[in-house]
Coordinates of C-alpha atoms and ligand atoms in Angstrom, one line a residue:
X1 CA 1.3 23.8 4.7
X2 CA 3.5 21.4 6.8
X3 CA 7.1 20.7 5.1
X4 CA 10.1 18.6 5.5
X5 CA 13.5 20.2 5.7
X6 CA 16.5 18.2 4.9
X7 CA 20.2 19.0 5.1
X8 CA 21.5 16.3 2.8
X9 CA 24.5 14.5 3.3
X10 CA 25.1 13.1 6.7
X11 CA 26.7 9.6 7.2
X12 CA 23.5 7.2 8.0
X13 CA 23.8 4.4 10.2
X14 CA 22.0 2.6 12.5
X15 CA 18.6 0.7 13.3
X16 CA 14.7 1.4 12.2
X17 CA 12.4 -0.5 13.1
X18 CA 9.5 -0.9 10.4
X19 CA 5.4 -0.2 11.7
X20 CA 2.4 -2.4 10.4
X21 CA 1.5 -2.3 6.8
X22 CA -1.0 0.1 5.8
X23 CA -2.0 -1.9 2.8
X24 CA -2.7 -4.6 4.7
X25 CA -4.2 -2.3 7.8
X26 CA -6.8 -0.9 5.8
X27 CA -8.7 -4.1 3.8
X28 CA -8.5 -5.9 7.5
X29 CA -10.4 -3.0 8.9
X30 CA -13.1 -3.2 6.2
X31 CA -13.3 -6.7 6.7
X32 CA -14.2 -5.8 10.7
X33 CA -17.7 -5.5 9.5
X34 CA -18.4 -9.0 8.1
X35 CA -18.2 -9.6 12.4
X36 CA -20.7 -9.3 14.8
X37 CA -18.3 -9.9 17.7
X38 CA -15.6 -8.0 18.9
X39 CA -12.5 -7.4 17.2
X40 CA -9.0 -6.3 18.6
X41 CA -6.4 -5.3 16.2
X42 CA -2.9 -4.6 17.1
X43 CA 0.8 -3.6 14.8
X44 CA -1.7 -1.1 13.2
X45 CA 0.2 1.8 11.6
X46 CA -0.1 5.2 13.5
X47 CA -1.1 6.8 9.4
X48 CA -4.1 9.3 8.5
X49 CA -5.4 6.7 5.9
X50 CA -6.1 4.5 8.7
X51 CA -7.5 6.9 10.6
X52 CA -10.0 7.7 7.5
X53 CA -11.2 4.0 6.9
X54 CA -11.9 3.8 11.3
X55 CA -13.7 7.1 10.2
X56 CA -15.8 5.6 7.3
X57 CA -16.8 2.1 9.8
X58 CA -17.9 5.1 12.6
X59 CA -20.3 6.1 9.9
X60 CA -20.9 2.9 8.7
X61 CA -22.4 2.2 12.4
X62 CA -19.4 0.4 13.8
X63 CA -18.0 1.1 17.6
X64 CA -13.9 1.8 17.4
X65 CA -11.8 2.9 20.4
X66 CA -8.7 3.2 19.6
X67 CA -6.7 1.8 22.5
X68 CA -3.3 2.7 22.4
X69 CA -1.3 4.2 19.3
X70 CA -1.1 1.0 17.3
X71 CA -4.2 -0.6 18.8
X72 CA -7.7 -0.5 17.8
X73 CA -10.7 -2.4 19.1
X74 CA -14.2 -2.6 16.9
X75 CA -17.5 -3.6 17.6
X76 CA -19.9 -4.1 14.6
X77 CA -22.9 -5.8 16.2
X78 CA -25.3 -2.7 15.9
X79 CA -27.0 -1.8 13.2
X80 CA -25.0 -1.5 10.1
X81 CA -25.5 1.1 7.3
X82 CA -25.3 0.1 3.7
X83 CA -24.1 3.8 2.3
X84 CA -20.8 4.6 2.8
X85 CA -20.4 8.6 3.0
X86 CA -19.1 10.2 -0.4
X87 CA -17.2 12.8 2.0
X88 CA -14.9 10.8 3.2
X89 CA -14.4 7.9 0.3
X90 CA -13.7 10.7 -1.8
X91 CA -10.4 11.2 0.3
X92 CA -9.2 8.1 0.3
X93 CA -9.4 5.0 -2.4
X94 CA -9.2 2.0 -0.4
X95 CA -12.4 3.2 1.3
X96 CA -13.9 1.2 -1.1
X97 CA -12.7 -2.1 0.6
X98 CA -15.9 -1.6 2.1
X99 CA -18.0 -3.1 -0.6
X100 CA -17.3 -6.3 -0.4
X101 CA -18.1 -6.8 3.3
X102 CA -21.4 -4.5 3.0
X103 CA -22.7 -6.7 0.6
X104 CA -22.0 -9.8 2.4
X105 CA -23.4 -8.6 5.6
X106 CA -26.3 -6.9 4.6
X107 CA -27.0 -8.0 0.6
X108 CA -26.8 -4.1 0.0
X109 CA -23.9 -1.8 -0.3
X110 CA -23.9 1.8 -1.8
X111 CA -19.9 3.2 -2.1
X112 CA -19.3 6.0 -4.0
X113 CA -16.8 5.4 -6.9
X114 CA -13.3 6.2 -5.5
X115 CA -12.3 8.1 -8.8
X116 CA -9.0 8.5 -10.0
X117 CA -5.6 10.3 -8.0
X118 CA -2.5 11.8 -9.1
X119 CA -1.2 8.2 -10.2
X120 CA -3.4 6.9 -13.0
X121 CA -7.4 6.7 -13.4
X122 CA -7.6 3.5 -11.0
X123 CA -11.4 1.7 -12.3
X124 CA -12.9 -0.4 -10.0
X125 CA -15.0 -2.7 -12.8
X126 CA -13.2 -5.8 -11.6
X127 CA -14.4 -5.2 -8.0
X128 CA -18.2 -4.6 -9.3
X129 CA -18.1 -7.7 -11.9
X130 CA -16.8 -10.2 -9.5
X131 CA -20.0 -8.9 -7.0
X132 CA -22.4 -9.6 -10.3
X133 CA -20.4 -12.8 -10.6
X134 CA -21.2 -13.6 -6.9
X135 CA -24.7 -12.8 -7.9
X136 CA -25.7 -9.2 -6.9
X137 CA -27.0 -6.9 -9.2
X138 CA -24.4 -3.9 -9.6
X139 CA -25.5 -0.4 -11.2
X140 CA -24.0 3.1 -11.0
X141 CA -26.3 5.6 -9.5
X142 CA -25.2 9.4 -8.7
X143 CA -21.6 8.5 -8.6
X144 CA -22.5 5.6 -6.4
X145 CA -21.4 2.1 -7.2
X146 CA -24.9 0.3 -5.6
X147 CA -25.1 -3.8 -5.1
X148 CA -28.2 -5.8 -4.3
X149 CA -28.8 -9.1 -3.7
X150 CA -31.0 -12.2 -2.3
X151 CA -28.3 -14.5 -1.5
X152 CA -25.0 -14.5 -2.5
X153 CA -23.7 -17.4 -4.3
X154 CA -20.2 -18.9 -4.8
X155 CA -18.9 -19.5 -7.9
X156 CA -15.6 -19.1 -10.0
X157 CA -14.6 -16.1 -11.0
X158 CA -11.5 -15.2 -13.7
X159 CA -9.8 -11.8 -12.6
X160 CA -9.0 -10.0 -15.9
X161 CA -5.9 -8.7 -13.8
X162 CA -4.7 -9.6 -10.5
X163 CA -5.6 -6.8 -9.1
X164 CA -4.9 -6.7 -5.7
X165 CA -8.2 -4.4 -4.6
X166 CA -10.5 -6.7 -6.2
X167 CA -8.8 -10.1 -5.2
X168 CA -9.7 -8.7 -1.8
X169 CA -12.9 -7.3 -2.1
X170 CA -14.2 -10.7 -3.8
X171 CA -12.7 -12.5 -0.8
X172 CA -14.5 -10.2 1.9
X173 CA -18.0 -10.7 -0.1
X174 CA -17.6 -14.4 -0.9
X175 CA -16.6 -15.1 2.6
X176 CA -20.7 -15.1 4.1
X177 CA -21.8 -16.4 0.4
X178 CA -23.1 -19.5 0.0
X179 CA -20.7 -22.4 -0.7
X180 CA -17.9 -22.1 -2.6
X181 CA -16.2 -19.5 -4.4
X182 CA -12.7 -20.0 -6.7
X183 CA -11.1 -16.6 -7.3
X184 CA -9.0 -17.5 -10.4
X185 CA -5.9 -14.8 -11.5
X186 CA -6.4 -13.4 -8.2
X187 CA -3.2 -11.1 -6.7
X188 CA -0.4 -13.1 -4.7
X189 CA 1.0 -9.8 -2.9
X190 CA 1.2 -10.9 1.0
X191 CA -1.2 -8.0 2.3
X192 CA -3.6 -11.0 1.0
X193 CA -2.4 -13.0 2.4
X194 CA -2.4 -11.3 5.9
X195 CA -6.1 -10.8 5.3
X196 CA -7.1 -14.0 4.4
X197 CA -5.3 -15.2 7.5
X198 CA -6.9 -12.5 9.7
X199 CA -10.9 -13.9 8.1
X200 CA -9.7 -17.2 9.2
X201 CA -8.7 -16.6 12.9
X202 CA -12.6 -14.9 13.0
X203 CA -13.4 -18.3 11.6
X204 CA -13.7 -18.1 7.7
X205 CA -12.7 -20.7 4.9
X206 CA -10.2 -19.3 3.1
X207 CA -7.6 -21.8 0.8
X208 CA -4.3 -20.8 -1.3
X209 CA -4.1 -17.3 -0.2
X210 CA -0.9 -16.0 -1.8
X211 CA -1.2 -17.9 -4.9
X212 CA -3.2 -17.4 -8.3
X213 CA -6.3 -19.5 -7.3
X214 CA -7.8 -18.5 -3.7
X215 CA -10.9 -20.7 -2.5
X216 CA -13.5 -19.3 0.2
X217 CA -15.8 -21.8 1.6
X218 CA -19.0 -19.4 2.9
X219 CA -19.7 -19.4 6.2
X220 CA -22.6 -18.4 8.0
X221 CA -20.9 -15.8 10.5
X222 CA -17.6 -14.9 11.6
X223 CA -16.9 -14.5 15.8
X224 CA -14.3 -12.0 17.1
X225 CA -10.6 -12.1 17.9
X226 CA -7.3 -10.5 17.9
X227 CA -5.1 -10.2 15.4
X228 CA -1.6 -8.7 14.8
X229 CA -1.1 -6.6 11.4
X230 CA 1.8 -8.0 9.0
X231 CA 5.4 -5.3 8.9
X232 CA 5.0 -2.9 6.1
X233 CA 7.2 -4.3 3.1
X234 CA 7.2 -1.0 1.3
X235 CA 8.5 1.0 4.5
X236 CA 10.5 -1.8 4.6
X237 CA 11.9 -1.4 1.1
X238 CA 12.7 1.9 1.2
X239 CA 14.4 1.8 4.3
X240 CA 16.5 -0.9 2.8
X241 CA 17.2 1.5 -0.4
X242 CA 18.1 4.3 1.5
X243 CA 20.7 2.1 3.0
X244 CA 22.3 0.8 0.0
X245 CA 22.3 4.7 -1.5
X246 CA 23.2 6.4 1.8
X247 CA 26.1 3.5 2.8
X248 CA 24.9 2.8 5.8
X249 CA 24.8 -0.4 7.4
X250 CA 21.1 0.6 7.9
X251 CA 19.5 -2.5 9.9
X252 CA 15.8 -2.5 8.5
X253 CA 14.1 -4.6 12.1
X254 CA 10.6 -5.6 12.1
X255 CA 10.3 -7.1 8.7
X256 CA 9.8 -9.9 6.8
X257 CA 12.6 -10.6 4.0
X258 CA 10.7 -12.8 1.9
X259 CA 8.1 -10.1 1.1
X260 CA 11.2 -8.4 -0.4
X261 CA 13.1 -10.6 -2.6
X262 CA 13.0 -8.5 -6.0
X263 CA 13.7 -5.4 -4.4
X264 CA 16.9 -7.5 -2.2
X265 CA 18.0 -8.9 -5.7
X266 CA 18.0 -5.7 -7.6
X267 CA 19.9 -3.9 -4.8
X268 CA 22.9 -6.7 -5.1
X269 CA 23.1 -6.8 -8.6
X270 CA 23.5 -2.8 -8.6
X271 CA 26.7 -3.6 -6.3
X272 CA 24.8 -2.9 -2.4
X273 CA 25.7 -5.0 0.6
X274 CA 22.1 -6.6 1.6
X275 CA 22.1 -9.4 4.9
X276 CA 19.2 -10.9 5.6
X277 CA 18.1 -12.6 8.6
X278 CA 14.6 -14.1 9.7
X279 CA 13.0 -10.7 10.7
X280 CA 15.4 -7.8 9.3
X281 CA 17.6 -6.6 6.4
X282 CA 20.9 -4.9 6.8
X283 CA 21.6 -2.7 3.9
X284 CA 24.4 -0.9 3.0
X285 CA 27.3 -0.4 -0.1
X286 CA 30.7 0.8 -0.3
X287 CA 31.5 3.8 -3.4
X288 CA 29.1 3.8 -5.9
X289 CA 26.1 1.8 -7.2
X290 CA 25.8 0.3 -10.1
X291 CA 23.1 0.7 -12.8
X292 CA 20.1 -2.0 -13.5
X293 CA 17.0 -2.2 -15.2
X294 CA 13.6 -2.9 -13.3
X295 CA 10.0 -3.5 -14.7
X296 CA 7.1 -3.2 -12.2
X297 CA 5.2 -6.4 -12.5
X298 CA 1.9 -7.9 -9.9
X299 CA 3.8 -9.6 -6.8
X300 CA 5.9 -11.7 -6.5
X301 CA 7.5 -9.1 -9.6
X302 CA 9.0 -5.9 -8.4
X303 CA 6.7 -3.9 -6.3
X304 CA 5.7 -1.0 -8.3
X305 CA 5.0 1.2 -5.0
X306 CA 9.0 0.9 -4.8
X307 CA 9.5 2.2 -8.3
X308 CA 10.1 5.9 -7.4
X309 CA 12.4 5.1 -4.3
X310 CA 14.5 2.6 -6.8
X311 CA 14.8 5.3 -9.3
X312 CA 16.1 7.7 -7.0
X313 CA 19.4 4.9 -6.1
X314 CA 19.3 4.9 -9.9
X315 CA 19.8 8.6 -10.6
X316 CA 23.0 8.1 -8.3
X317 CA 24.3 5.0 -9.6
X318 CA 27.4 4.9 -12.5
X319 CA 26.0 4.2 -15.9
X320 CA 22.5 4.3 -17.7
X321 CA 19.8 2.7 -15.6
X322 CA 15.9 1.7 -16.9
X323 CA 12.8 1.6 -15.1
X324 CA 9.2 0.0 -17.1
X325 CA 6.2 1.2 -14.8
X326 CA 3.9 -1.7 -16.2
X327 CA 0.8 -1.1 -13.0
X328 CA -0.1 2.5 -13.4
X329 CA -0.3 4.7 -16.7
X330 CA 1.0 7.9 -14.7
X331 CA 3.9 6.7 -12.1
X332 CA 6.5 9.1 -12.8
X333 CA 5.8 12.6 -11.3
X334 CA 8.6 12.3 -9.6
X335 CA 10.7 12.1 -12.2
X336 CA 10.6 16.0 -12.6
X337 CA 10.9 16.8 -9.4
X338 CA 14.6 14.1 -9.0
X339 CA 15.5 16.3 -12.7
X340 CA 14.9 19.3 -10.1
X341 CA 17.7 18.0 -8.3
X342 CA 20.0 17.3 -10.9
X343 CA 19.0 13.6 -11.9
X344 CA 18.7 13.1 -15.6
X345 CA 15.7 11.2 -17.2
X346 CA 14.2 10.4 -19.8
X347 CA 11.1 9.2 -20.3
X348 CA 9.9 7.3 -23.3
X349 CA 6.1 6.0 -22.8
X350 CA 6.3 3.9 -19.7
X351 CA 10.1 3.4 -19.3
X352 CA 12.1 5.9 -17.7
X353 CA 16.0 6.2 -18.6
X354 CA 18.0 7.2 -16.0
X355 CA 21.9 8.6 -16.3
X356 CA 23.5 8.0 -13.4
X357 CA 25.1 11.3 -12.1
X358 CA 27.5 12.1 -9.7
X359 CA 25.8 13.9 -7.1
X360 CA 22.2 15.6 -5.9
X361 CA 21.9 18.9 -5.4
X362 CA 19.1 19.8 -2.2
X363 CA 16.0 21.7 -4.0
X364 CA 12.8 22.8 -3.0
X365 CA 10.1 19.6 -4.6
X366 CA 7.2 18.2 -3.7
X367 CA 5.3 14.9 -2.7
X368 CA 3.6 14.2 -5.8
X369 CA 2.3 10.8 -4.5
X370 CA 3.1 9.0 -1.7
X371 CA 5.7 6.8 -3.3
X372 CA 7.1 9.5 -5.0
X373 CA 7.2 11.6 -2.0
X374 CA 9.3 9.0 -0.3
X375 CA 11.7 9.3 -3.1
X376 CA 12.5 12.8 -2.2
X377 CA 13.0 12.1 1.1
X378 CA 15.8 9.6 0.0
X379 CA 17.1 11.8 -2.5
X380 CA 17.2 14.5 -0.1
X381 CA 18.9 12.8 2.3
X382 CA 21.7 11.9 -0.3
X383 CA 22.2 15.4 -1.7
X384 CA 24.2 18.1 -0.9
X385 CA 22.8 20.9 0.2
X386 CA 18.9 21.7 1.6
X387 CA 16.2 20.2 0.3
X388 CA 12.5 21.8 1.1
X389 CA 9.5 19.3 0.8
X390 CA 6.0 20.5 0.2
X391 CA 2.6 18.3 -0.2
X392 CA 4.0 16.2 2.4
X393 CA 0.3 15.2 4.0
X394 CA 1.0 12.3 1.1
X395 CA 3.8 10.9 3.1
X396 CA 1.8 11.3 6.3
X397 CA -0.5 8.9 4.7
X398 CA 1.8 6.1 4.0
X399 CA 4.7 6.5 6.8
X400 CA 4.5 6.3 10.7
X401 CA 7.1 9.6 12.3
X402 CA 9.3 9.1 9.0
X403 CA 10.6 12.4 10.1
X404 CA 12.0 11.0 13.8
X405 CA 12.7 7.7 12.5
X406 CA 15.2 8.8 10.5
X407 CA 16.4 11.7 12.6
X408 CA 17.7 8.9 14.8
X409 CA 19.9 7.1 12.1
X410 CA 22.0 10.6 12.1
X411 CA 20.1 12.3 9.9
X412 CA 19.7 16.4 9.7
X413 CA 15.8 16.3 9.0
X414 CA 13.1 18.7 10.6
X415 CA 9.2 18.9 9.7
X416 CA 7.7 22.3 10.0
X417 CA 4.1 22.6 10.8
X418 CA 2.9 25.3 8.2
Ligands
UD1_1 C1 -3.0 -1.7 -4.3 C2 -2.2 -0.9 -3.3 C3 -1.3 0.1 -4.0 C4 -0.4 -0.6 -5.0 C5 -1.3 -1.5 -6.0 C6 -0.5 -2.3 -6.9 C7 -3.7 -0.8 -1.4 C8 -4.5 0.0 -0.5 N1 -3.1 -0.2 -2.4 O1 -3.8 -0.8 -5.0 O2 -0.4 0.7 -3.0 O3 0.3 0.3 -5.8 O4 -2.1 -2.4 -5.2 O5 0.4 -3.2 -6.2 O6 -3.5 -2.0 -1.2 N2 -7.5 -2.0 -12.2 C9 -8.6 -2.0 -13.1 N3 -9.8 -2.3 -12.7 C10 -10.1 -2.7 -11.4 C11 -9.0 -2.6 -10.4 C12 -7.7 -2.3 -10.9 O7 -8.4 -1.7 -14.3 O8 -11.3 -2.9 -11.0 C13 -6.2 -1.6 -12.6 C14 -5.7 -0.3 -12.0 O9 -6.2 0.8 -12.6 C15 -4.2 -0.5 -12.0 C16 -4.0 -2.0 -11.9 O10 -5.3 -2.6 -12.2 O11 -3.7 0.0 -13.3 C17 -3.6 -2.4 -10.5 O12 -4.5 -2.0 -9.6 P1 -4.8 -2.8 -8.2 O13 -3.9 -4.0 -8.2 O14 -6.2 -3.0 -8.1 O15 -4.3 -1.8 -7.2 P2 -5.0 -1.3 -5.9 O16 -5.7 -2.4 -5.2 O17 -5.8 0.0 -6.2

């Protein structure tokens, strides 16, 4: 199994310049198959996830050449399947973004559930009653969620939580319905934004992206084009952290501030140096950080995939920190693999309590989750000594050459190949 080896410790500095967001990356590319023309799609994050949704359209019946690393061109104007294949969704979650676009192309989809991962149990029953809503009939059939339909028809649906899988499966499906459709409660993070933006550059009729009530006006078809994937705010963000923990000045390039505001905010209040400018963040601190307390919340509230990294600054900083995972039931694996290297937490139900100490010591851990694997990277970058980590193909799914990136700021990190 591959690793990462770290020799913690080294003075950071310098530039890293942040890749196309896969959370955004992956709904867009569903989304490719409400199109009968061709599609170019460029900024798209070199990651396996993205390489397992271009896998699940190639079974789906779609055309996709990937052009260059971070380019991808697709051509859905063949036949289309309606049954998306359980080996793959069964690897990744947001395969089912595919729903919502089967069912507005071809009035049928069949998507095996996504299940639960290592996070929490993840239901998708806000996805499958906004399709009833939108007037398909939804049933569960051999572990497959299956949607039928005669026409779709817009309406206004109430999201029981934003959830941000749901707000953009509901816009993918409404946008070849019939008249229009008010998604009420809907998710505000920006990836929705990115995608609502990409539908309307094919030529869709999509309103108020970004805030709580989304409009789609149906159309009949959508034509081709190109579009350019927004910068990755959670890369983003945890570059930024490891600046304010590591000293830095790291310059974060290739990123859009304004996606990070509660994450900028909490790192000045705990006493880091953080300059932004149109397109980057400079972070950095001098001595030691201070301790804060944090609850995840749905955007524009603290991000909950930068929980873990947060929480590793935290187990640095000087005096007794909090963090309230509000998103996910199970969001703190990681917190036994930081107490591995000497952090001290305590969890009580969904708020972890965090005593700042004075140093890391390297260990060997593992990637839990994605986010959480992140975190060990940061915490083994800060620590004294080697840090070994295993179960690394979750980072592979979230960050572009993490490994070189970083090497390049002055770090002493390796990836073995086991
Ligand atoms: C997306 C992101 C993920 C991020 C999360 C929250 C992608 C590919 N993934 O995940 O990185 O951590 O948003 O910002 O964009 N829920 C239900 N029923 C549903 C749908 C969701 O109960 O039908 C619950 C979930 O179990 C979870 C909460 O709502 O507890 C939030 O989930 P959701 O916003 O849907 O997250 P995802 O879209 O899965």
């Amino acid at each position: 199994m591959a690793k990462i080896l770290i020799d913690g410790g080294k003075p950071l500095s310098g530039t890293i310049k942040v890749s196309g967001a896969k959370n955004a990356a992956l709904p867009i590319i569903a989304g490719v198959i409400l199109s009968t023309k061709p599609v170019k799609l460029t900024n798209v994050p070199a990651l396996n996830d993205v390489t397992t949704i271009s896998k699940v359209l190639e079974a789906l019946g779609v055309k996709v050449a990937r052009t260059s690393n971070n380019c991808y061109e697709f051509d859905a104007s063949g036949k289309i399947s309606e049954e998306a294949p359980y080996e793959l969704v069964k690897t990744m979650r947001a395969s089912f973004f595919v729903m919502g676009p089967l069912l507005a192309r071809l009035k049928k989809a069949r998507v095996p559930l996504p299940g639960g991962c290592a996070i929490g149990v993840r239901p998708v029953n806000i996805h499958l009653k906004g399709f009833e809503e939108l007037g398909a009939k939804v049933s569960i059939e051999s572990g497959c969620a299956v949607a039928i339909a005669d026409r779709l028809i817009g309406t206004k649906i109430h999201l029981d939580f934003p959830s941000v899988g749901a707000t953009e499966n509901l816009i993918m499906a409404a946008t070849l319905a019939e008249g229009e459709t008010v998604i009420e409660n809907a998710a505000q993070e920006p990836e929705i934004v990115d995608l609502a933006e990409f539908l309307n550059a094919l030529g869709a009729k999509i309103k108020g992206a970004g805030g709580p009530s989304i409009i789609v006006e149906g159309v009949k078809e959508l034509g081709g084009g190109t579009y350019s994937i927004m910068p990755d705010r959670i890369e983003a963000g945890t570059f930024a952290v490891l600046g304010a923990m590591a000293g830095g000045p790291i310059r974060v390039e290739n990123c859009n501030p304004n996606h990070l505001l509660a994450l900028t905010a909490k790192l000045r209040e705990m006493g880091a140096s953080i300059e932004c400018g149109n397109d980057y963040i400079i972070a950095g601190s001098e001595g030691r950080l201070k301790a804060s307390e944090v609850k995840t919340l749905p955007y524009p509230g603290f991000p909950t995939d930068m929980q873990a990294q947060l929480m590793t600054a935290m187990c640095l900083a000087e005096g007794t920190s909090s963090v309230t995972e509000t998103i996910f039931e199970n969001r703190f694996m990681h917190v036994s693999e930081l107490s591995r290297m000497g952090a001290n937490i305590n969890i009580h139900e969904r708020t972890a309590v965090i005593h700042g100490v004075k140093a890391l010591e390297g260990a060997p851990v593992a990637a839990t989750d994605l986010r959480a694997g992140a975190a060990m990277v940061l915490a083994g970058l800060v620590a004294q000594g080697h840090t070994e980590i295993s179960q690394i193909y979750h980072i592979d799914r979230g960050y572009e050459d993490l490994v070189g990136r970083i090497n390049r700021l002055g770090a002493n990190i390796t990836r073995i190949e086991g």
